Amino acid sequence: MREKIKVKTPVVEMDGDEMTRIMWKMIRDKLLLPFLDMDIKYYDLHIKNRDITDDRVTVDAANAIMEYGVGIKCATITPNADRVKEYDLKEMWKSPNGTIRSMLDGTVFRKPIFVKNIKPSVSTWEKPIIIGRHAYGDVYDNVEIAVPGPGKASIIFTPSGGGKTEEKTIHEFKGPGIIQGIHNTDESMLNFARACFSFALDQKTDLWFSDKDTISKTYDARFRDIFQREYEENWETRFEDAGIEYFFTLIDDAVARVIRSEGGMLWALKNYDGDVMSDMIATAYGSLAMMTSVLVSPNGCYEYEAAHGTVQKHYYKHLDNEETSTNSMALIFAWSGGLRKRGELDGTDSLVAFADKLDEASVETVESGIMTGDLLLVAEKATHNRKVNTTQFIDAIEKRLHEKLQ
Ligand code: NAP
Ligand code: MG
């Protein structure tokens, strides 16, 4: 028996719900625990446990990520009215991701997993495009009024310490309409910029930021200026040393350039732009089940997860004793991403190497034609392609991993 790799610092693990919870246990038992000696700080974010603890467990998990620096999270149910009934919940608890994100004040980066036999819809993309979405403010935290009829709409700022009130007319309505007020803060924009520069450097990839500064000369221009100043003050030399670039351009131009590019950049976007573009990029890369996600806090804490949800439909099939073919790639990459980062922070080369091998074993399994149903639909046709069930897929990766670690 080979010796297990010692993980020096505790790893924060957050268990989740439904189909992803089932795959999570298999990954842990077959792909991790046989090889690693880990001190796991385990937080069970199962919907029922969140309910029992009045969601304290989510807050505790976020605190643990801040204490230890790296967390790895399974997908979790965000309760809605149906879920409150289904699980007989005391309350419609908030999204755990929302809670953790706001406690860490982090930025979410989504990165696709590349396999040779699944070609992106955009044929020139040869490298992953990472999306960095600012997850604060703008239209997600807006105030809206439905205007019933004629009248004047204005925007007013009243300084707390006294001083001059500023007022501008938005529109003189002659009939019904709508108005919307949005905001952002310099602090949040700066944290976003820092997370993006830091992640670009971590990934050794160019950073693009784009918004609509030609039209929005105060709001979007502020984002642009904060990025530019932060770059010049704190990152320019480090970027030059790493051979990467920071580049700002108008969002229209960025869209055109991204489509013509070969990929391989981190594209930072405002909240709404990032929401929409990340779905477009994910779809173009083939499957949501091949998209990983990492939350990076401005002070260097990391939380890794899959971008997809709990795959509820597959779970119900599973409960009905039907065979499922659910893809565990993004969950496995959440673990390998977290463990690699842990290894880098602790200076444990063997752990970094293990994470690389786990990625390779997973990718090569798919490239050898062994794949789940979602991938079979988008992979290049080949006679050796074979659809396997949820368990068989993980077993095939396990077999390859053992071979690699011989
Ligand atoms: P979902 O879990 O992402 O699944 C939507 C559909 O995408 C599935 O029905 C399946 O399509 C396909 N899919 C997603 N992941 C897959 C995988 N690993 N392998 C194969 N196919 C996959 O979204 P949802 O069903 O709308 O949401 C379920 C629950 O997840 C909700 O309660 C939601 O709150 C939660 N959620 C959590 C997170 C998170 O924790 N980060 C994110 C999003 C949603 P087919 O049915 O066509 O096979
Ligand atoms: Mg979206």
XYZ file of C-alpha atoms and ligand atoms in Angstrom:
455
model
C 0.000 0.000 0.000
C 1.400 3.368 -1.028
C 1.680 6.046 1.628
C -1.064 8.666 1.734
C -0.227 12.274 0.922
C -0.416 14.434 4.008
C -2.542 17.572 3.586
C -0.880 19.982 5.990
C -3.709 22.443 6.673
C -7.336 21.447 7.335
C -9.634 21.535 4.324
C -13.149 22.924 4.680
C -15.678 20.593 3.091
C -19.320 21.563 2.550
C -21.678 18.740 1.718
C -24.844 19.414 -0.242
C -28.078 18.075 -1.659
C -29.739 15.597 -3.993
C -27.803 14.015 -6.869
C -24.654 15.998 -6.192
C -24.648 14.745 -2.590
C -24.666 11.167 -3.873
C -21.775 11.825 -6.294
C -19.946 13.786 -3.593
C -19.769 10.724 -1.337
C -18.524 8.511 -4.171
C -15.809 11.037 -5.091
C -14.712 11.290 -1.485
C -14.643 7.521 -0.918
C -13.133 6.455 -4.236
C -11.005 9.322 -5.513
C -9.784 11.143 -2.412
C -9.706 9.314 0.919
C -7.701 6.307 -0.367
C -4.900 8.683 -1.384
C -4.980 11.576 1.037
C -4.479 12.036 4.738
C -6.669 15.072 5.323
C -7.993 16.866 8.352
C -11.449 17.705 7.019
C -13.561 20.369 8.635
C -16.944 19.041 7.562
C -20.048 21.222 7.273
C -23.229 19.541 6.235
C -25.177 22.058 4.169
C -27.934 19.550 3.430
C -31.165 21.522 3.314
C -32.527 19.715 6.380
C -29.412 20.445 8.414
C -29.527 24.091 7.437
C -33.109 24.103 8.681
C -32.278 22.336 11.958
C -29.421 24.754 12.677
C -31.423 27.820 11.577
C -28.819 28.174 8.822
C -26.054 28.597 11.398
C -24.115 25.824 9.635
C -23.725 27.970 6.505
C -22.339 30.876 8.517
C -19.997 28.492 10.376
C -18.783 27.094 7.048
C -18.067 30.584 5.712
C -16.152 31.425 8.891
C -14.141 28.220 8.516
C -13.198 29.157 4.928
C -11.967 32.489 6.246
C -9.995 30.716 8.980
C -8.348 28.018 6.840
C -8.323 29.709 3.420
C -9.692 26.951 1.193
C -13.210 25.500 1.057
C -14.745 22.962 -1.298
C -18.508 22.944 -1.734
C -21.098 20.557 -3.112
C -24.188 21.996 -4.837
C -27.033 22.948 -2.521
C -30.737 23.607 -2.813
C -31.729 27.250 -2.692
C -35.149 27.016 -1.049
C -38.236 28.309 -2.823
C -41.901 27.770 -1.916
C -41.880 24.214 -3.331
C -38.792 23.262 -1.354
C -40.244 24.689 1.861
C -43.140 22.259 1.401
C -41.008 19.357 0.170
C -38.650 19.478 3.171
C -41.082 20.974 5.670
C -38.736 23.917 6.323
C -39.166 26.454 9.095
C -38.241 29.252 6.733
C -37.273 29.942 3.135
C -33.564 30.105 4.003
C -31.319 32.249 1.828
C -29.082 30.782 -0.865
C -25.974 29.356 0.853
C -23.870 30.647 -2.025
C -25.284 34.125 -1.462
C -24.518 33.950 2.269
C -20.970 32.689 1.746
C -20.296 35.163 -1.059
C -21.407 38.138 0.974
C -19.425 37.016 4.042
C -16.264 36.530 1.967
C -17.051 39.600 -0.178
C -15.787 37.498 -3.038
C -15.813 37.395 -6.811
C -16.942 34.296 -8.699
C -14.804 32.978 -11.566
C -16.156 30.310 -13.886
C -13.840 28.208 -15.968
C -14.755 25.431 -18.432
C -13.097 22.002 -18.388
C -11.482 21.176 -21.721
C -11.561 17.725 -23.303
C -10.272 17.030 -26.820
C -13.398 15.299 -28.080
C -15.813 18.095 -27.235
C -15.303 21.117 -29.448
C -16.705 24.493 -28.394
C -19.403 25.954 -30.667
C -16.912 28.671 -31.528
C -14.324 26.774 -33.532
C -11.449 29.184 -32.845
C -11.620 28.717 -29.058
C -8.722 26.503 -28.140
C -8.254 27.606 -24.567
C -10.732 28.208 -21.775
C -12.356 31.600 -21.362
C -12.782 32.381 -17.685
C -15.589 34.729 -16.703
C -15.200 36.952 -13.647
C -18.529 38.382 -12.606
C -18.874 41.238 -10.174
C -21.508 39.868 -7.834
C -22.608 43.081 -6.179
C -25.061 45.886 -6.871
C -26.336 47.225 -10.188
C -29.670 45.840 -11.301
C -29.549 42.979 -8.725
C -29.960 45.426 -5.900
C -32.170 47.964 -7.587
C -35.151 50.121 -6.691
C -37.928 50.370 -9.223
C -41.106 52.355 -9.580
C -43.926 51.748 -12.010
C -44.902 55.246 -13.073
C -48.702 55.473 -13.282
C -48.973 58.652 -15.356
C -47.564 62.137 -15.977
C -45.033 63.481 -13.480
C -41.373 64.155 -12.867
C -38.797 61.523 -11.883
C -35.549 62.626 -10.314
C -32.465 61.193 -8.691
C -31.351 62.765 -5.400
C -28.282 62.383 -3.213
C -28.359 63.750 0.336
C -24.951 63.765 2.122
C -25.129 62.314 5.665
C -22.981 65.005 7.268
C -25.035 67.866 5.825
C -23.773 69.722 2.781
C -25.302 70.289 -0.595
C -27.987 67.925 -1.884
C -27.590 66.947 -5.515
C -30.627 66.420 -7.708
C -31.036 65.549 -11.365
C -34.130 65.014 -13.438
C -34.379 61.536 -14.908
C -37.441 62.171 -17.030
C -40.565 64.304 -17.300
C -43.261 61.672 -17.861
C -46.176 62.559 -20.093
C -47.765 59.152 -19.528
C -47.125 55.828 -17.736
C -43.651 54.294 -17.659
C -40.971 52.877 -15.424
C -37.920 54.071 -13.492
C -35.033 52.259 -11.868
C -32.322 53.259 -9.395
C -29.075 51.300 -9.138
C -25.841 51.802 -7.224
C -22.363 50.519 -6.614
C -19.624 51.361 -4.123
C -15.960 52.202 -4.696
C -15.046 49.587 -2.086
C -16.882 46.783 -3.873
C -15.548 47.790 -7.301
C -12.003 47.868 -5.918
C -12.388 44.471 -4.266
C -13.688 43.130 -7.566
C -10.742 44.585 -9.466
C -8.273 43.138 -6.924
C -9.867 39.683 -7.079
C -9.620 39.780 -10.899
C -5.966 40.884 -10.995
C -5.093 38.312 -8.368
C -6.901 35.454 -10.136
C -5.433 36.380 -13.544
C -1.968 36.217 -12.027
C -2.807 32.942 -10.260
C -3.943 31.440 -13.588
C -1.208 33.183 -15.632
C -3.795 34.470 -18.038
C -4.498 37.864 -19.627
C -7.204 39.949 -17.994
C -9.820 41.825 -19.993
C -12.307 44.195 -18.460
C -15.097 45.707 -20.488
C -18.129 47.846 -19.836
C -20.152 50.618 -21.495
C -18.045 53.615 -20.484
C -18.828 55.561 -23.655
C -22.500 55.799 -22.709
C -22.294 55.652 -18.932
C -19.701 58.361 -18.371
C -19.932 58.360 -14.579
C -21.123 54.890 -13.545
C -19.326 52.551 -15.948
C -16.425 54.964 -16.244
C -15.846 54.620 -12.496
C -15.361 50.866 -12.875
C -12.884 51.461 -15.709
C -10.932 54.062 -13.718
C -10.761 51.921 -10.569
C -9.428 48.975 -12.590
C -6.884 51.190 -14.325
C -5.608 52.843 -11.145
C -5.409 49.540 -9.263
C -3.502 48.001 -12.175
C -0.954 50.793 -12.365
C -0.461 50.979 -8.600
C -0.276 47.313 -7.680
C -0.133 44.890 -10.602
C 1.616 46.259 -13.662
C 5.094 44.976 -12.760
C 3.827 41.600 -11.595
C 1.823 41.199 -14.804
C 4.874 42.096 -16.909
C 7.004 39.600 -14.991
C 4.401 36.887 -15.563
C 4.141 37.800 -19.274
C 0.430 38.590 -19.086
C -1.575 41.689 -20.021
C -4.360 43.815 -18.653
C -6.629 45.220 -21.321
C -9.715 47.458 -21.117
C -12.108 47.841 -24.003
C -15.713 48.805 -24.697
C -17.997 45.815 -24.158
C -19.193 45.785 -27.791
C -15.603 45.539 -28.948
C -14.836 42.884 -26.316
C -17.697 40.683 -27.521
C -16.404 40.817 -31.088
C -12.815 40.149 -30.014
C -13.738 37.257 -27.734
C -15.612 35.494 -30.528
C -12.650 35.894 -32.909
C -10.076 34.938 -30.259
C -8.550 31.587 -29.445
C -9.705 32.005 -25.831
C -7.311 31.895 -22.917
C -8.277 35.067 -21.089
C -10.050 36.053 -17.915
C -12.935 38.306 -18.939
C -14.087 40.496 -16.067
C -17.606 41.848 -16.304
C -20.102 43.865 -14.353
C -22.863 41.973 -12.583
C -25.451 41.779 -15.366
C -22.955 41.405 -18.209
C -21.274 38.581 -16.295
C -24.568 36.847 -15.577
C -25.498 36.745 -19.255
C -22.064 36.154 -20.765
C -21.253 33.304 -18.384
C -24.338 31.417 -19.577
C -23.390 32.042 -23.185
C -19.808 30.884 -22.675
C -20.929 27.795 -20.699
C -23.331 26.788 -23.440
C -20.749 27.346 -26.145
C -18.353 25.032 -24.302
C -20.893 22.227 -24.392
C -22.328 21.492 -20.979
C -22.988 23.114 -17.639
C -21.618 19.924 -16.116
C -18.178 20.893 -17.503
C -18.060 24.286 -15.808
C -16.196 24.903 -12.581
C -16.574 27.851 -10.309
C -14.340 29.468 -7.729
C -15.097 32.267 -5.308
C -12.040 34.400 -4.520
C -12.101 36.850 -1.628
C -10.044 40.058 -1.731
C -7.875 38.781 1.128
C -7.057 35.519 -0.606
C -9.615 32.918 0.554
C -10.904 30.428 -2.015
C -14.095 28.412 -2.335
C -14.350 25.845 -5.138
C -17.542 24.300 -6.496
C -19.319 23.079 -9.607
C -21.264 25.732 -11.511
C -24.331 23.491 -11.818
C -27.036 22.804 -9.240
C -28.119 19.650 -7.433
C -29.476 17.998 -10.631
C -32.892 17.487 -9.096
C -34.447 15.620 -12.034
C -31.752 12.946 -11.964
C -32.141 12.622 -8.202
C -35.840 11.885 -8.490
C -35.041 9.213 -11.074
C -32.479 7.791 -8.677
C -35.078 7.707 -5.890
C -37.377 5.806 -8.261
C -34.606 3.218 -8.725
C -34.050 4.280 -12.317
C -30.508 4.342 -13.655
C -28.887 7.783 -13.849
C -26.011 9.044 -15.945
C -25.010 12.190 -14.107
C -21.722 13.892 -14.813
C -19.377 14.327 -11.837
C -16.605 16.200 -13.712
C -17.279 19.659 -12.264
C -17.535 18.246 -8.731
C -14.249 16.393 -9.143
C -12.623 19.556 -10.489
C -13.948 21.461 -7.477
C -11.998 19.038 -5.279
C -8.874 19.063 -7.429
C -8.995 22.868 -7.663
C -9.280 23.218 -3.895
C -6.609 20.631 -3.164
C -4.217 22.160 -5.701
C -4.662 25.565 -4.082
C -4.158 23.989 -0.637
C -0.968 22.366 -1.901
C 0.293 25.656 -3.358
C -0.439 27.587 -0.169
C 1.217 24.937 2.012
C 4.090 24.249 -0.392
C 3.077 20.570 -0.731
C 4.213 19.599 -4.232
C 2.911 16.046 -3.893
C -0.603 17.364 -3.282
C -0.403 19.653 -6.320
C 0.780 16.670 -8.366
C -2.105 14.554 -7.045
C -4.629 17.245 -8.061
C -3.102 17.311 -11.551
C -3.343 13.527 -11.826
C -6.960 13.561 -10.713
C -7.761 16.121 -13.431
C -5.882 14.092 -16.023
C -7.602 10.853 -15.032
C -11.002 12.532 -15.397
C -10.241 14.245 -18.705
C -8.632 11.147 -20.216
C -11.623 9.022 -19.214
C -13.915 11.231 -21.286
C -11.361 11.410 -24.109
C -11.223 7.605 -24.171
C -14.944 7.626 -24.982
C -16.302 6.723 -21.542
C -18.845 9.405 -20.774
C -22.138 10.352 -19.182
C -25.265 11.015 -21.258
C -24.925 14.801 -21.325
C -21.459 14.536 -22.908
C -22.403 11.851 -25.407
C -24.777 14.391 -26.964
C -22.049 16.973 -27.574
C -18.917 14.860 -28.077
C -17.454 14.146 -31.492
C -18.942 10.938 -32.830
C -16.671 7.935 -32.375
C -17.313 4.200 -32.404
C -15.640 3.746 -29.034
C -17.942 6.273 -27.327
C -19.902 4.593 -24.592
C -22.550 5.997 -22.258
C -22.032 4.886 -18.665
C -24.062 5.419 -15.523
C -23.190 7.745 -12.651
C -21.272 5.106 -10.690
C -19.504 3.536 -13.672
C -18.181 6.941 -14.690
C -16.550 7.556 -11.318
C -15.292 3.953 -11.254
C -13.617 4.455 -14.637
C -11.876 7.575 -13.324
C -10.866 5.694 -10.175
C -9.273 2.937 -12.255
C -7.289 5.449 -14.312
C -6.223 7.365 -11.231
C -4.857 4.168 -9.652
C -2.893 3.463 -12.840
C -1.456 6.972 -12.892
C -0.395 6.837 -9.286
C 1.338 3.459 -9.638
P -29.182 22.000 -12.246
O -29.040 21.190 -11.036
O -27.981 22.745 -12.684
O -29.689 21.072 -13.411
C -30.360 21.533 -14.551
C -30.246 20.516 -15.684
O -28.956 20.601 -16.260
C -30.397 19.078 -15.229
O -31.722 18.678 -15.169
C -29.595 18.365 -16.303
O -30.306 18.316 -17.535
C -28.442 19.323 -16.543
N -27.309 19.077 -15.627
C -26.812 19.902 -14.667
N -25.771 19.362 -14.069
C -25.569 18.159 -14.632
C -24.643 17.098 -14.424
N -23.679 17.196 -13.483
N -24.729 15.996 -15.201
C -25.683 15.883 -16.126
N -26.594 16.844 -16.379
C -26.548 17.966 -15.635
O -30.325 23.092 -12.044
P -31.800 22.928 -11.457
O -32.299 21.537 -11.669
O -32.538 24.066 -12.010
O -31.649 23.163 -9.929
C -31.693 22.128 -8.946
C -31.363 22.735 -7.600
O -30.030 23.205 -7.607
C -32.236 23.901 -7.204
O -32.803 23.663 -5.931
C -31.296 25.084 -7.168
O -31.619 25.942 -6.101
C -29.969 24.465 -6.954
N -28.811 25.189 -7.523
C -27.685 25.216 -6.751
C -26.543 25.783 -7.242
C -25.324 25.761 -6.375
O -25.333 25.247 -5.275
N -24.228 26.304 -6.865
C -26.519 26.332 -8.524
C -27.679 26.278 -9.306
C -28.820 25.685 -8.787
P -31.221 17.079 -18.013
O -32.325 16.954 -16.988
O -31.685 17.526 -19.351
O -30.362 15.860 -18.039
Mg -27.315 33.649 -15.650
